[in-house]
Amino acid sequence: MLRHVAYTIALFAVLLTGCSSGGGGDDTATSRAEVPIGEKDSHYLFYSGGHSGQVFVSGIPSMRDLSRIPVFAPSPGHGYGYDDESREMLGDYTWGDVHHPALSKTDGTYDGRWLFVNDNAHNRIARIDLNTFKTAEIIGPIPNASGNHGSSFVTENTEYALTATRFSVPLPKGRYAPVEDYEEEFNGIVSGIAIDEETGSMGVDWQILTPPFNWDLGSTGKGPSSGWAFWTSYNSEMASDSLEIQASQMDRDYAAFVNWEAAEDAAEDGNYTMIDGVPVIDPAEAPGVMYFVPVAKSPHGIDVTPDGRWIVAGGKLDPTAQVFDFEDVQAAIEEEDFQGEVRGIPVLNYDRVLEGAVPVGQGPLHTQYDGRGNAYTSLFIESSVAKWSLPPWTDEEKEDLSQVVTDKIDIHYNIGHLVIGGSDTREPQGDWLVAMNKIAGDRPLRTGLSKPETSQLIDISGEEMEMVAESYTSPEPHFAQILPADAIQPDQVLRQSDNDHPEAVWDPEEAGITRDGNEVTVHMIAQRSMFTPDVIEVEQGEDVTIHVTNVEQVADMIHGIGIGEHDTSIIMDPGETKTFSFSTEETGVFPFYCTNFCSALHQEMQGYIAVRPSE
Amino acid sequence: MLRHVAYTIALFAVLLTGCSSGGGGDDTATSRAEVPIGEKDSHYLFYSGGHSGQVFVSGIPSMRDLSRIPVFAPSPGHGYGYDDESREMLGDYTWGDVHHPALSKTDGTYDGRWLFVNDNAHNRIARIDLNTFKTAEIIGPIPNASGNHGSSFVTENTEYALTATRFSVPLPKGRYAPVEDYEEEFNGIVSGIAIDEETGSMGVDWQILTPPFNWDLGSTGKGPSSGWAFWTSYNSEMASDSLEIQASQMDRDYAAFVNWEAAEDAAEDGNYTMIDGVPVIDPAEAPGVMYFVPVAKSPHGIDVTPDGRWIVAGGKLDPTAQVFDFEDVQAAIEEEDFQGEVRGIPVLNYDRVLEGAVPVGQGPLHTQYDGRGNAYTSLFIESSVAKWSLPPWTDEEKEDLSQVVTDKIDIHYNIGHLVIGGSDTREPQGDWLVAMNKIAGDRPLRTGLSKPETSQLIDISGEEMEMVAESYTSPEPHFAQILPADAIQPDQVLRQSDNDHPEAVWDPEEAGITRDGNEVTVHMIAQRSMFTPDVIEVEQGEDVTIHVTNVEQVADMIHGIGIGEHDTSIIMDPGETKTFSFSTEETGVFPFYCTNFCSALHQEMQGYIAVRPSE
């Protein structure tokens, strides 16, 4: 477009360089990640928060932090884990290890209803409501499951969140066996966590017993692979100590190809053993439920293409992305083209089902898709992302698959997961790729011994990948999901008519203090800028329960209650009622106050709990 | 549009506009906040994290999140609150309410050693070590103090962190009095928290008894006001309920002007009463320790200028920034130019000490300085920042002080605090201003009922303020401190020679399991990519203590230990040893694993705790 005037091109180049580098004089393209002040980002980025127990929400393309949704750990800033309801939901644990968030789907595309996340440490799954951005449900510890890492992978119509265990233990849990008897006494488990179509509520429907391999990552099928799910494993050696050495002996580990519809049938047919209250299917006794496929070497990610035909696995210790053809998988099963079996589970003929091994580079981990026939594989050791073409390949390409690798981009370093919006759906968004890097080194400003994690935003809309932004998060995102902003319209206020808390009060006339023996019940209202009542006189030894309703119906008009020298941080979002309880063990006067800035007279929003000595 | 030669200026303008708006076509200047990929920010921004109990660290100018330092709340992502040492430091509370971070100073400028933060809820102060970015010490609950809000304000040479109480209670704490007897029975407190020059360790040296006003914000003197500290109050009415109405009756509240050197002397002279183990000075009995100065109306911020002469207070309900002249304050004290007294404490003559009330606009809260003679006041109700000139003013200006207001900039809305680097020192940095806004409304992408907080970065290097970036954080920053990046060089590794943990082991030969009765002690080493030992066989009912040393001496080579279905999340930064304990209540086999990604074989870094039934 600038071809008529020679110097215009030069000028344009100079200005563009100045522009894209943010004045730094190099050729970065950070300005493409800019969102003008006052405008909104175009996509949500939902990071797993790792051992923080949270989900981190950022905006794309600015990569700005938007929200941290507390899931498995208390969060006093959100009042999460302090009111009766959320305390009960958290149960015995104050943390969790969130690895793989999965958006709910309808017809194989994101429907914007829920986000499911796993807890690797305590074998739980949580469901976050994308209308409220709050954790709506936590189930677990899942019986018989230990190390809920290969989780949670949602099926095409959110029939299930499917999970597989990273660790094996003697079953049922609680049974002791010496670790040296690992191979004989320990087992892994695949679980079918059924999801109610209407409410999203979860339940453990059935499980499949597996050898004590360490199941790692997984994904679910669609199209031709509908009804199937796939997991890699990294310890087919069944070692129980020094895994760094012992689990890296075999050239190929096994991936599990699981027909979950067949598992459903087996459960319905009664073809199971009940263990700890769950129907557990032995795949050796239920043919067709599980097959093994060899994958080189100590594989990590396994990802199904948008069309459902190709299944790509990266081997941490093998420099290829191995592409399996699900049509060949079906044919091999049909024809019983097996190269052996392990504990009664057939091992499919590797050469039959492998379409090709693309030499993507060192340390391939995970693969994502743009919906235009391209795959993007993270290379941990090389610290780069390889872009390559999915099959079908020409005969010439098959001769030398390095030809299908069309682009590579350097990543800061040690990339783990990467994510493209909708890569696990029929319709990837195909515009942005986020690289999640495991080591920050000395790259960001120093923050002492603890380091942030780094993410990099890559524009994949063109032929060549282009890096446009770098951002940091707390420890530790593993995987993420990307959702277009217009896919959801979260509520900002809980309307009075939707507040179903039985103790909610909306009229200050109804607020007050009642007594029954030594039980003191307070119905409280929080409204700019006071609590009603704001003086609570009690006697030492009384038990106090407070039901507090934030009667505001205005977005962001959040109130909180902190009580001095009490371990209580309650937050009431607009329209919410929260219930919390404490016993008055100590005499004295304890101020309480609004913890979340609300108005010009927010400081004045306070009260006292006065505890007089018992008579 | 770019096609002909009469172009250059127009082209330049068009492209520049395109550049600065990030393609959005308006006139924002976001590109000035860009940091080219791979380059570092120029400043640290330390936000108080409010009721999150944390300190949030961002970089300026990118405003990227860098770190969240856990202080008063457990943080499983950092292993904070799970090992024995940090659990003990947290004490009885799992949260705190962090309002006002204060950097340590030498000669009235930041020395980059420590960051002090208050806990308004539980009356504590924490010290963060800026070499490790870790919480090094927490003291409190401070005796006699309730509502540690006017805190912590560090003196010129970090002699003290000075604090004043937002809430009053009957003293000593634990004593009951009816709330209706507030005026007679309740008291506030100013505390002198002495800081050891070498180690930074804190202790409550002395306190000053005050009437039950609600002390709000404060600051410390320098230069002519050296040895003094200043606090606003918002409830000189001494109301004890319905403060929204009752604490807004008087046209002027009182600020406290405290001569802390005189308080030191009074404590040394024995001019005090011991209350709950602390020498408490009654200012009516110790003349010269405390004076009151009327300030209109329900004031919030009070900020001393870099030269130490001018003290500026904003009245939430008065549209002026009131400027007091400390030279006149000294003269008024010298000459006993008092307009009355409250409980034996002299009230300085308002007209004598007030230099002028600058009509900055509606809802003035806080004022910061650029070191070039300009003040910047946040206007909560107007949602803007006013820039104005400090005295000395010309006679003409004094006639109409609206003339000294030289610029105003709109803030998204409802700005609370604002911060300029070094505003509380002799040498402000004067380049960036961060506005911390209390209400986000529907401005960022929606995150349900809970909203992020918004911050805006303003370039103040020129005559006119210019907004260059907007970012979001979790609830809820109040104030912040800004430090140039080159002011500190935090360590990235704890060197073996600096690890003074008595149970550290560095050689796998020294690692192992020892028993004494039912006490099991494990000396463990964590090193890429295994734990030594990695199988721990114990008997039900035994108590296990693990001392684990991360022997890595490489930046960012962090290891963690999570134990399945145990509430244990331990993080060992490079070179650290952590100790944690648990009892083996349940039989069974419990995997443990590295929770913080460390290497290509991180997944293999695992082990088992096998608990056999007691015999």
Coordinates of N, CA and C in Angstrom, one line a residue, chain A residues 2 7 15 19 21-22 30-31 34 36 38 40 44 51 64-66 68 76-77 82 93-95 97 120-123 133 141 146 149 166-167 173-174 176 179 182 214 216 234 242-244 316 380 438-443 446-452 470 472 476 489-492 529 534 537 556 564-568 573 587 591 593 595-597 603-604 606 608, chain B residues 2 5 7 12 15 19 21-22 30-31 34 36 38 40 44 51 64-66 68 76-77 82 93-95 97 120-123 133 141 146 149 166-167 173-174 176 179 182 214 216 234 242-244 316 380 438-443 446-448 450-452 470 472 476 489-492 529 534 537 556 564-568 573 587 591 593 595-597 603-604 606 608:
Chain A
L2 N 2.1 1.1 0.4 CA 3.0 2.3 0.4 C 4.0 2.3 -0.7
Y7 N 10.6 6.8 0.0 CA 11.0 7.1 1.4 C 9.8 6.9 2.4
L15 N 9.0 4.6 12.0 CA 7.9 4.9 12.9 C 7.3 3.6 13.5
C19 N 7.2 2.6 17.3 CA 5.9 2.3 17.8 C 5.8 0.9 18.5
S21 N 8.0 -1.0 19.6 CA 9.0 -1.4 20.6 C 8.7 -0.6 21.9
G22 N 7.7 0.3 21.9 CA 7.4 1.1 23.0 C 8.6 2.0 23.4
T30 N 5.0 -5.1 21.3 CA 4.2 -5.0 22.5 C 2.9 -4.2 22.3
S31 N 3.0 -3.2 21.4 CA 1.8 -2.3 21.3 C 0.6 -3.0 20.8
E34 N -1.7 -3.7 23.6 CA -2.3 -2.6 24.3 C -3.8 -2.6 24.2
P36 N -6.5 0.3 24.9 CA -6.7 1.7 25.3 C -7.3 1.9 26.7
G38 N -9.6 2.5 29.5 CA -11.1 2.6 29.5 C -11.8 1.6 28.6
K40 N -12.0 -2.5 27.2 CA -12.0 -3.8 27.8 C -11.1 -4.8 27.0
Y44 N -11.1 -13.6 28.1 CA -10.7 -14.0 29.4 C -9.6 -15.1 29.3
H51 N -0.5 -24.7 43.3 CA -0.6 -24.9 44.7 C -1.1 -23.7 45.5
R64 N -3.5 -8.2 31.7 CA -3.7 -7.7 33.1 C -4.4 -8.7 34.0
D65 N -4.0 -8.7 35.2 CA -4.7 -9.5 36.2 C -6.1 -8.9 36.4
L66 N -7.1 -9.8 36.4 CA -8.5 -9.3 36.6 C -9.1 -9.8 37.9
R68 N -8.7 -13.2 41.1 CA -8.2 -14.5 41.5 C -9.3 -15.2 42.2
P76 N -9.1 -14.4 52.5 CA -9.7 -13.4 53.4 C -10.1 -12.2 52.6
G77 N -9.4 -11.9 51.5 CA -9.8 -10.7 50.7 C -11.2 -10.9 50.0
Y82 N -14.4 -18.2 55.4 CA -14.7 -17.7 56.7 C -16.2 -17.7 57.1
Y93 N -9.2 -29.2 54.3 CA -8.0 -28.7 53.7 C -8.0 -27.2 53.5
T94 N -6.8 -26.6 53.6 CA -6.7 -25.1 53.4 C -6.0 -24.8 52.1
W95 N -5.7 -25.9 51.3 CA -5.1 -25.6 50.0 C -5.5 -26.7 49.1
D97 N -4.1 -28.1 44.8 CA -3.1 -28.0 43.7 C -3.8 -28.1 42.4
N120 N -4.9 -31.7 42.6 CA -4.0 -32.9 42.5 C -3.7 -33.4 43.9
A121 N -3.6 -32.6 44.9 CA -3.1 -33.0 46.2 C -4.1 -33.8 46.9
H122 N -5.4 -33.3 46.9 CA -6.4 -33.9 47.8 C -7.5 -34.6 47.0
N123 N -7.3 -34.8 45.7 CA -8.1 -35.6 44.9 C -9.6 -35.1 44.8
F133 N -18.6 -16.1 39.0 CA -17.2 -16.3 39.2 C -16.9 -16.7 40.6
P141 N -12.4 -35.8 48.9 CA -11.5 -36.6 48.1 C -12.3 -37.7 47.3
S146 N -5.8 -41.1 43.9 CA -4.6 -40.5 44.6 C -3.8 -39.8 43.6
H149 N -4.2 -35.7 39.0 CA -3.5 -34.8 38.1 C -4.1 -34.9 36.7
R166 N -2.4 -39.7 39.1 CA -0.9 -39.6 38.9 C -0.2 -40.6 39.8
F167 N -0.8 -40.8 41.0 CA -0.1 -41.7 42.0 C -1.0 -42.9 42.2
K173 N -8.3 -46.9 49.7 CA -7.4 -46.0 50.4 C -7.5 -46.2 51.9
G174 N -6.4 -46.1 52.6 CA -6.3 -46.4 54.0 C -5.7 -47.8 54.3
Y176 N -2.8 -50.4 54.2 CA -1.4 -50.4 54.1 C -0.8 -51.5 53.3
V179 N 5.8 -50.2 50.4 CA 6.0 -49.6 49.1 C 6.8 -50.5 48.1
Y182 N 4.9 -52.4 45.4 CA 4.2 -51.4 44.6 C 3.5 -52.1 43.4
N214 N 1.9 -44.0 36.3 CA 1.6 -42.6 36.7 C 0.9 -41.9 35.6
D216 N -0.8 -39.0 33.6 CA -0.3 -37.6 33.6 C -1.3 -36.7 33.0
Y234 N 3.8 -41.9 32.7 CA 5.2 -41.7 32.6 C 6.0 -42.7 33.5
S242 N 13.0 -43.4 43.5 CA 14.0 -42.9 42.5 C 13.5 -42.8 41.1
L243 N 12.3 -42.3 41.0 CA 11.6 -42.3 39.7 C 12.4 -41.5 38.6
E244 N 13.1 -40.5 39.1 CA 13.9 -39.7 38.1 C 14.7 -40.6 37.3
K316 N 8.5 -36.2 26.7 CA 9.5 -35.3 27.3 C 10.9 -35.7 26.9
F380 N 10.0 -27.7 25.9 CA 10.5 -27.3 27.2 C 12.0 -27.1 27.2
K438 N 8.0 -22.0 32.9 CA 8.1 -22.6 34.3 C 9.2 -21.9 35.1
I439 N 10.2 -21.3 34.4 CA 11.3 -20.7 35.2 C 11.4 -19.2 34.7
A440 N 11.4 -18.3 35.7 CA 11.5 -16.9 35.4 C 12.9 -16.5 35.4
G441 N 13.8 -17.2 36.2 CA 15.2 -16.8 36.3 C 15.3 -15.3 36.8
D442 N 16.2 -14.6 36.2 CA 16.4 -13.2 36.6 C 15.8 -12.2 35.6
R443 N 14.7 -12.7 35.0 CA 14.1 -11.8 33.9 C 13.2 -10.7 34.4
R446 N 13.7 -8.4 40.4 CA 13.9 -9.4 41.4 C 12.9 -9.2 42.5
T447 N 12.4 -10.3 43.0 CA 11.5 -10.4 44.1 C 12.1 -11.4 45.1
G448 N 13.4 -11.4 45.3 CA 14.0 -12.2 46.4 C 14.0 -13.6 45.9
L449 N 14.0 -14.5 46.9 CA 14.2 -15.9 46.7 C 13.0 -16.5 45.9
S450 N 11.9 -16.0 46.1 CA 10.7 -16.5 45.4 C 10.5 -15.7 44.1
K451 N 10.2 -16.4 43.1 CA 10.1 -15.7 41.7 C 8.7 -15.8 41.2
P452 N 8.3 -14.8 40.4 CA 7.0 -15.0 39.7 C 7.1 -16.0 38.6
E470 N 4.6 -9.8 27.6 CA 5.1 -10.7 28.6 C 4.5 -10.3 30.0
Y472 N 3.5 -11.6 34.4 CA 4.0 -12.4 35.5 C 2.8 -12.8 36.3
E476 N 1.2 -21.0 40.9 CA 1.9 -21.4 39.7 C 0.9 -21.9 38.7
Q489 N -21.9 -13.1 30.2 CA -22.3 -11.8 30.7 C -22.6 -12.0 32.2
P490 N -21.5 -12.1 33.0 CA -21.7 -12.4 34.4 C -22.6 -11.3 35.1
D491 N -23.4 -11.8 36.0 CA -24.2 -10.9 36.8 C -23.2 -10.1 37.7
Q492 N -23.6 -8.8 38.0 CA -22.8 -8.0 38.9 C -23.4 -7.8 40.2
S529 N -23.7 3.9 55.0 CA -22.4 3.4 55.4 C -22.6 3.0 56.9
D534 N -25.5 -2.0 65.1 CA -24.0 -1.8 65.2 C -23.4 -1.9 66.6
E537 N -24.3 -6.4 72.4 CA -23.9 -6.6 73.8 C -24.2 -8.1 74.1
D556 N -20.5 -3.6 42.4 CA -19.3 -3.3 43.1 C -19.5 -2.6 44.5
G564 N -12.2 -7.2 65.3 CA -10.8 -7.1 65.9 C -10.5 -8.3 66.7
E565 N -9.3 -8.8 66.5 CA -8.7 -9.9 67.2 C -9.6 -11.1 67.2
H566 N -10.4 -11.3 66.2 CA -11.2 -12.5 65.9 C -10.8 -12.9 64.5
D567 N -10.7 -14.2 64.3 CA -10.2 -14.7 63.0 C -11.4 -14.7 61.9
T568 N -12.0 -13.6 61.7 CA -13.2 -13.5 60.9 C -13.1 -12.5 59.8
D573 N -21.0 -9.6 48.8 CA -21.1 -9.0 47.6 C -22.5 -8.4 47.5
T587 N -13.7 -11.8 77.5 CA -14.5 -10.5 77.8 C -13.8 -9.4 77.1
P591 N -14.2 -4.1 68.4 CA -14.8 -3.4 67.3 C -14.9 -4.3 66.0
Y593 N -15.9 -3.7 61.7 CA -15.9 -2.7 60.7 C -16.0 -3.2 59.3
T595 N -14.6 -3.9 55.9 CA -13.3 -4.1 55.4 C -13.1 -3.8 53.9
N596 N -14.2 -3.6 53.2 CA -14.1 -3.4 51.8 C -14.6 -2.0 51.5
F597 N -13.7 -1.1 51.1 CA -14.1 0.3 50.9 C -15.3 0.5 50.1
Q603 N -15.1 4.7 56.5 CA -14.4 4.6 57.7 C -15.4 4.6 58.9
E604 N -16.5 5.3 58.7 CA -17.4 5.4 59.8 C -18.3 4.1 59.9
Q606 N -18.8 1.0 61.2 CA -18.2 0.2 62.2 C -19.2 -0.1 63.3
Y608 N -19.5 -2.3 67.6 CA -18.8 -3.0 68.7 C -19.6 -4.3 69.1
Chain B
L2 N -2.1 7.3 2.7 CA -0.7 7.6 2.8 C 0.0 7.8 1.5
V5 N 2.9 13.2 -1.5 CA 4.1 13.8 -0.9 C 3.9 14.9 0.1
Y7 N 2.7 15.3 2.8 CA 2.2 14.3 3.7 C 2.9 14.3 5.1
F12 N 3.0 11.6 10.0 CA 3.7 11.4 11.3 C 2.6 11.5 12.4
L15 N 0.4 8.3 12.3 CA 1.0 7.1 12.8 C 1.3 7.2 14.3
C19 N 0.0 4.8 17.1 CA 0.9 4.2 18.0 C 0.5 4.4 19.5
S21 N -2.3 5.0 20.8 CA -3.6 4.5 21.2 C -3.7 3.0 21.2
G22 N -2.6 2.4 20.7 CA -2.7 0.9 20.6 C -3.7 0.5 19.6
T30 N -1.0 5.1 26.3 CA -0.6 3.8 27.0 C 0.8 3.4 26.6
S31 N 1.2 3.7 25.4 CA 2.5 3.2 25.0 C 3.7 3.6 25.9
E34 N 4.7 1.1 28.2 CA 5.2 -0.2 27.7 C 6.6 -0.4 28.2
P36 N 9.6 -2.9 26.8 CA 9.8 -3.9 25.8 C 10.0 -5.3 26.4
G38 N 11.3 -8.5 27.6 CA 12.7 -8.9 28.0 C 13.4 -7.8 28.8
K40 N 13.2 -4.8 31.9 CA 12.7 -4.8 33.3 C 12.0 -3.4 33.5
Y44 N 9.7 -0.5 41.6 CA 8.8 -1.4 42.4 C 7.6 -0.6 42.9
H51 N -7.5 -6.5 53.2 CA -7.9 -7.7 53.9 C -7.5 -9.0 53.3
R64 N 2.6 -4.4 35.7 CA 2.5 -5.8 35.8 C 2.6 -6.3 37.2
D65 N 1.8 -7.3 37.6 CA 1.9 -8.0 38.8 C 3.3 -8.7 38.8
L66 N 4.1 -8.5 39.9 CA 5.4 -9.2 40.1 C 5.4 -10.2 41.2
R68 N 3.2 -11.4 45.1 CA 2.3 -11.2 46.3 C 3.0 -11.7 47.5
P76 N -0.5 -21.0 50.4 CA 0.0 -22.3 50.1 C 0.9 -22.2 48.9
G77 N 0.7 -21.3 48.0 CA 1.6 -21.1 46.8 C 3.0 -20.8 47.2
Y82 N 2.6 -22.9 56.6 CA 2.5 -24.4 56.7 C 3.7 -25.0 57.4
Y93 N -4.2 -16.0 64.0 CA -5.0 -15.4 62.9 C -4.6 -15.9 61.5
T94 N -5.6 -16.1 60.7 CA -5.3 -16.5 59.3 C -5.5 -15.3 58.3
W95 N -5.6 -14.1 58.8 CA -5.7 -13.0 57.9 C -5.3 -11.7 58.7
D97 N -5.4 -7.1 58.0 CA -5.9 -6.0 57.1 C -4.8 -5.0 56.9
N120 N -4.7 -3.7 60.5 CA -5.7 -3.0 61.2 C -6.6 -3.8 62.1
A121 N -6.9 -5.1 61.7 CA -7.8 -5.9 62.4 C -7.3 -6.5 63.7
H122 N -6.1 -6.9 63.7 CA -5.5 -7.6 64.8 C -4.4 -6.9 65.5
N123 N -4.2 -5.6 65.1 CA -3.3 -4.7 65.8 C -1.9 -5.2 65.8
F133 N 12.4 -10.5 50.3 CA 11.0 -10.3 50.0 C 10.1 -11.3 50.8
P141 N -0.8 -9.1 68.8 CA -1.5 -7.8 69.0 C -0.8 -6.8 69.9
S146 N -6.4 -0.9 69.5 CA -7.5 -1.6 68.9 C -7.8 -0.9 67.6
H149 N -4.9 1.3 62.5 CA -5.1 1.8 61.2 C -4.1 3.0 60.9
R166 N -7.5 3.3 65.4 CA -8.8 3.8 64.8 C -9.9 3.6 65.7
F167 N -9.9 2.5 66.5 CA -11.0 2.2 67.4 C -10.5 2.4 68.9
K173 N -7.2 -4.0 77.5 CA -8.0 -4.8 76.6 C -8.5 -6.0 77.4
G174 N -9.7 -6.4 77.2 CA -10.3 -7.5 77.9 C -11.3 -7.0 79.0
Y176 N -14.5 -5.1 80.3 CA -15.8 -4.8 79.8 C -16.3 -3.4 80.3
V179 N -21.0 0.0 75.9 CA -20.7 0.9 74.8 C -21.2 2.3 75.0
Y182 N -19.0 5.0 76.3 CA -17.9 5.2 75.4 C -17.0 6.4 75.8
N214 N -11.4 8.6 66.7 CA -10.9 7.6 65.8 C -9.8 8.1 65.0
D216 N -6.9 8.2 62.3 CA -7.2 7.7 60.9 C -5.8 7.5 60.2
Y234 N -11.4 11.3 62.9 CA -12.7 11.5 62.3 C -13.9 11.4 63.2
S242 N -23.9 4.6 65.1 CA -24.4 5.4 63.9 C -23.4 6.4 63.6
L243 N -22.1 6.0 63.4 CA -21.1 7.0 63.2 C -21.3 7.8 61.9
E244 N -21.9 7.1 60.9 CA -22.1 7.7 59.6 C -22.8 9.1 59.8
K316 N -12.6 15.0 54.3 CA -13.5 14.2 53.4 C -14.7 15.1 53.1
F380 N -11.9 12.2 46.1 CA -12.7 11.0 46.1 C -14.0 11.3 45.4
K438 N -11.2 3.1 44.3 CA -11.9 2.3 45.2 C -13.1 1.5 44.6
I439 N -13.6 2.0 43.5 CA -14.7 1.3 42.9 C -14.3 1.1 41.4
A440 N -14.5 -0.2 41.0 CA -14.2 -0.5 39.6 C -15.4 -0.4 38.7
G441 N -16.6 -0.6 39.3 CA -17.8 -0.6 38.5 C -17.8 -1.6 37.4
D442 N -18.3 -1.2 36.2 CA -18.3 -2.1 35.1 C -17.2 -1.9 34.1
R443 N -16.1 -1.3 34.6 CA -15.0 -0.9 33.7 C -14.2 -2.0 33.2
R446 N -16.0 -8.1 33.1 CA -16.8 -8.6 34.3 C -16.2 -9.8 34.9
T447 N -16.2 -9.8 36.2 CA -15.7 -11.0 37.0 C -16.8 -11.4 38.0
G448 N -18.0 -11.2 37.7 CA -19.1 -11.6 38.6 C -19.4 -10.6 39.6
S450 N -17.9 -10.2 42.5 CA -16.7 -9.6 43.0 C -16.0 -8.9 41.9
K451 N -15.4 -7.7 42.3 CA -14.8 -6.9 41.3 C -13.3 -6.7 41.6
P452 N -12.5 -6.5 40.6 CA -11.1 -6.1 40.9 C -11.1 -4.6 41.4
E470 N -3.7 1.6 32.9 CA -4.7 1.2 33.9 C -4.5 -0.2 34.2
Y472 N -5.4 -3.7 37.2 CA -6.3 -4.2 38.2 C -5.6 -5.0 39.2
E476 N -7.5 -5.7 48.6 CA -7.8 -4.4 48.3 C -6.7 -3.4 48.7
Q489 N 19.0 -4.8 45.5 CA 19.5 -6.0 44.7 C 19.2 -7.2 45.5
P490 N 17.9 -7.6 45.5 CA 17.6 -8.8 46.4 C 18.4 -10.0 46.0
D491 N 18.7 -10.8 47.0 CA 19.3 -12.1 46.8 C 18.4 -13.0 46.1
Q492 N 18.9 -13.9 45.2 CA 18.0 -14.8 44.6 C 18.2 -16.2 45.1
S529 N 16.1 -34.3 40.4 CA 14.6 -34.2 40.5 C 14.2 -35.3 41.5
D534 N 13.0 -40.9 49.7 CA 11.7 -40.7 49.1 C 10.7 -41.8 49.5
E537 N 8.6 -45.1 55.8 CA 7.7 -46.1 56.4 C 7.5 -45.8 57.9
D556 N 15.7 -19.4 41.3 CA 14.4 -19.9 40.8 C 14.3 -21.4 40.8
G564 N -0.4 -35.9 49.8 CA -1.8 -36.2 49.5 C -2.7 -36.3 50.7
E565 N -3.8 -35.6 50.6 CA -4.8 -35.7 51.7 C -4.2 -35.4 53.1
H566 N -3.2 -34.5 53.1 CA -2.7 -33.9 54.3 C -2.6 -32.4 54.0
D567 N -2.9 -31.6 55.0 CA -3.0 -30.1 54.8 C -1.6 -29.5 54.9
T568 N -0.7 -29.9 54.0 CA 0.7 -29.5 54.1 C 1.2 -29.0 52.7
D573 N 12.7 -22.4 49.0 CA 13.4 -21.6 48.0 C 14.8 -22.1 48.0
T587 N -4.0 -44.9 58.7 CA -3.2 -45.8 58.0 C -3.3 -45.6 56.5
P591 N 1.1 -40.4 48.9 CA 2.2 -39.9 48.1 C 2.5 -38.5 48.5
Y593 N 5.0 -35.1 46.8 CA 5.5 -34.7 45.5 C 5.9 -33.3 45.5
T595 N 5.7 -29.7 44.4 CA 4.6 -28.9 44.0 C 5.0 -27.8 43.1
N596 N 6.3 -27.4 43.0 CA 6.7 -26.3 42.3 C 7.6 -26.7 41.1
F597 N 7.1 -26.5 39.9 CA 7.8 -27.1 38.7 C 9.3 -26.7 38.8
Q603 N 7.8 -34.1 37.3 CA 6.7 -35.0 37.6 C 7.2 -36.3 38.4
E604 N 8.5 -36.6 38.1 CA 9.0 -37.8 38.7 C 9.5 -37.6 40.1
Q606 N 8.9 -37.4 43.5 CA 7.8 -37.8 44.3 C 8.3 -38.9 45.3
Y608 N 6.7 -41.6 48.9 CA 5.5 -42.1 49.6 C 5.8 -42.1 51.1

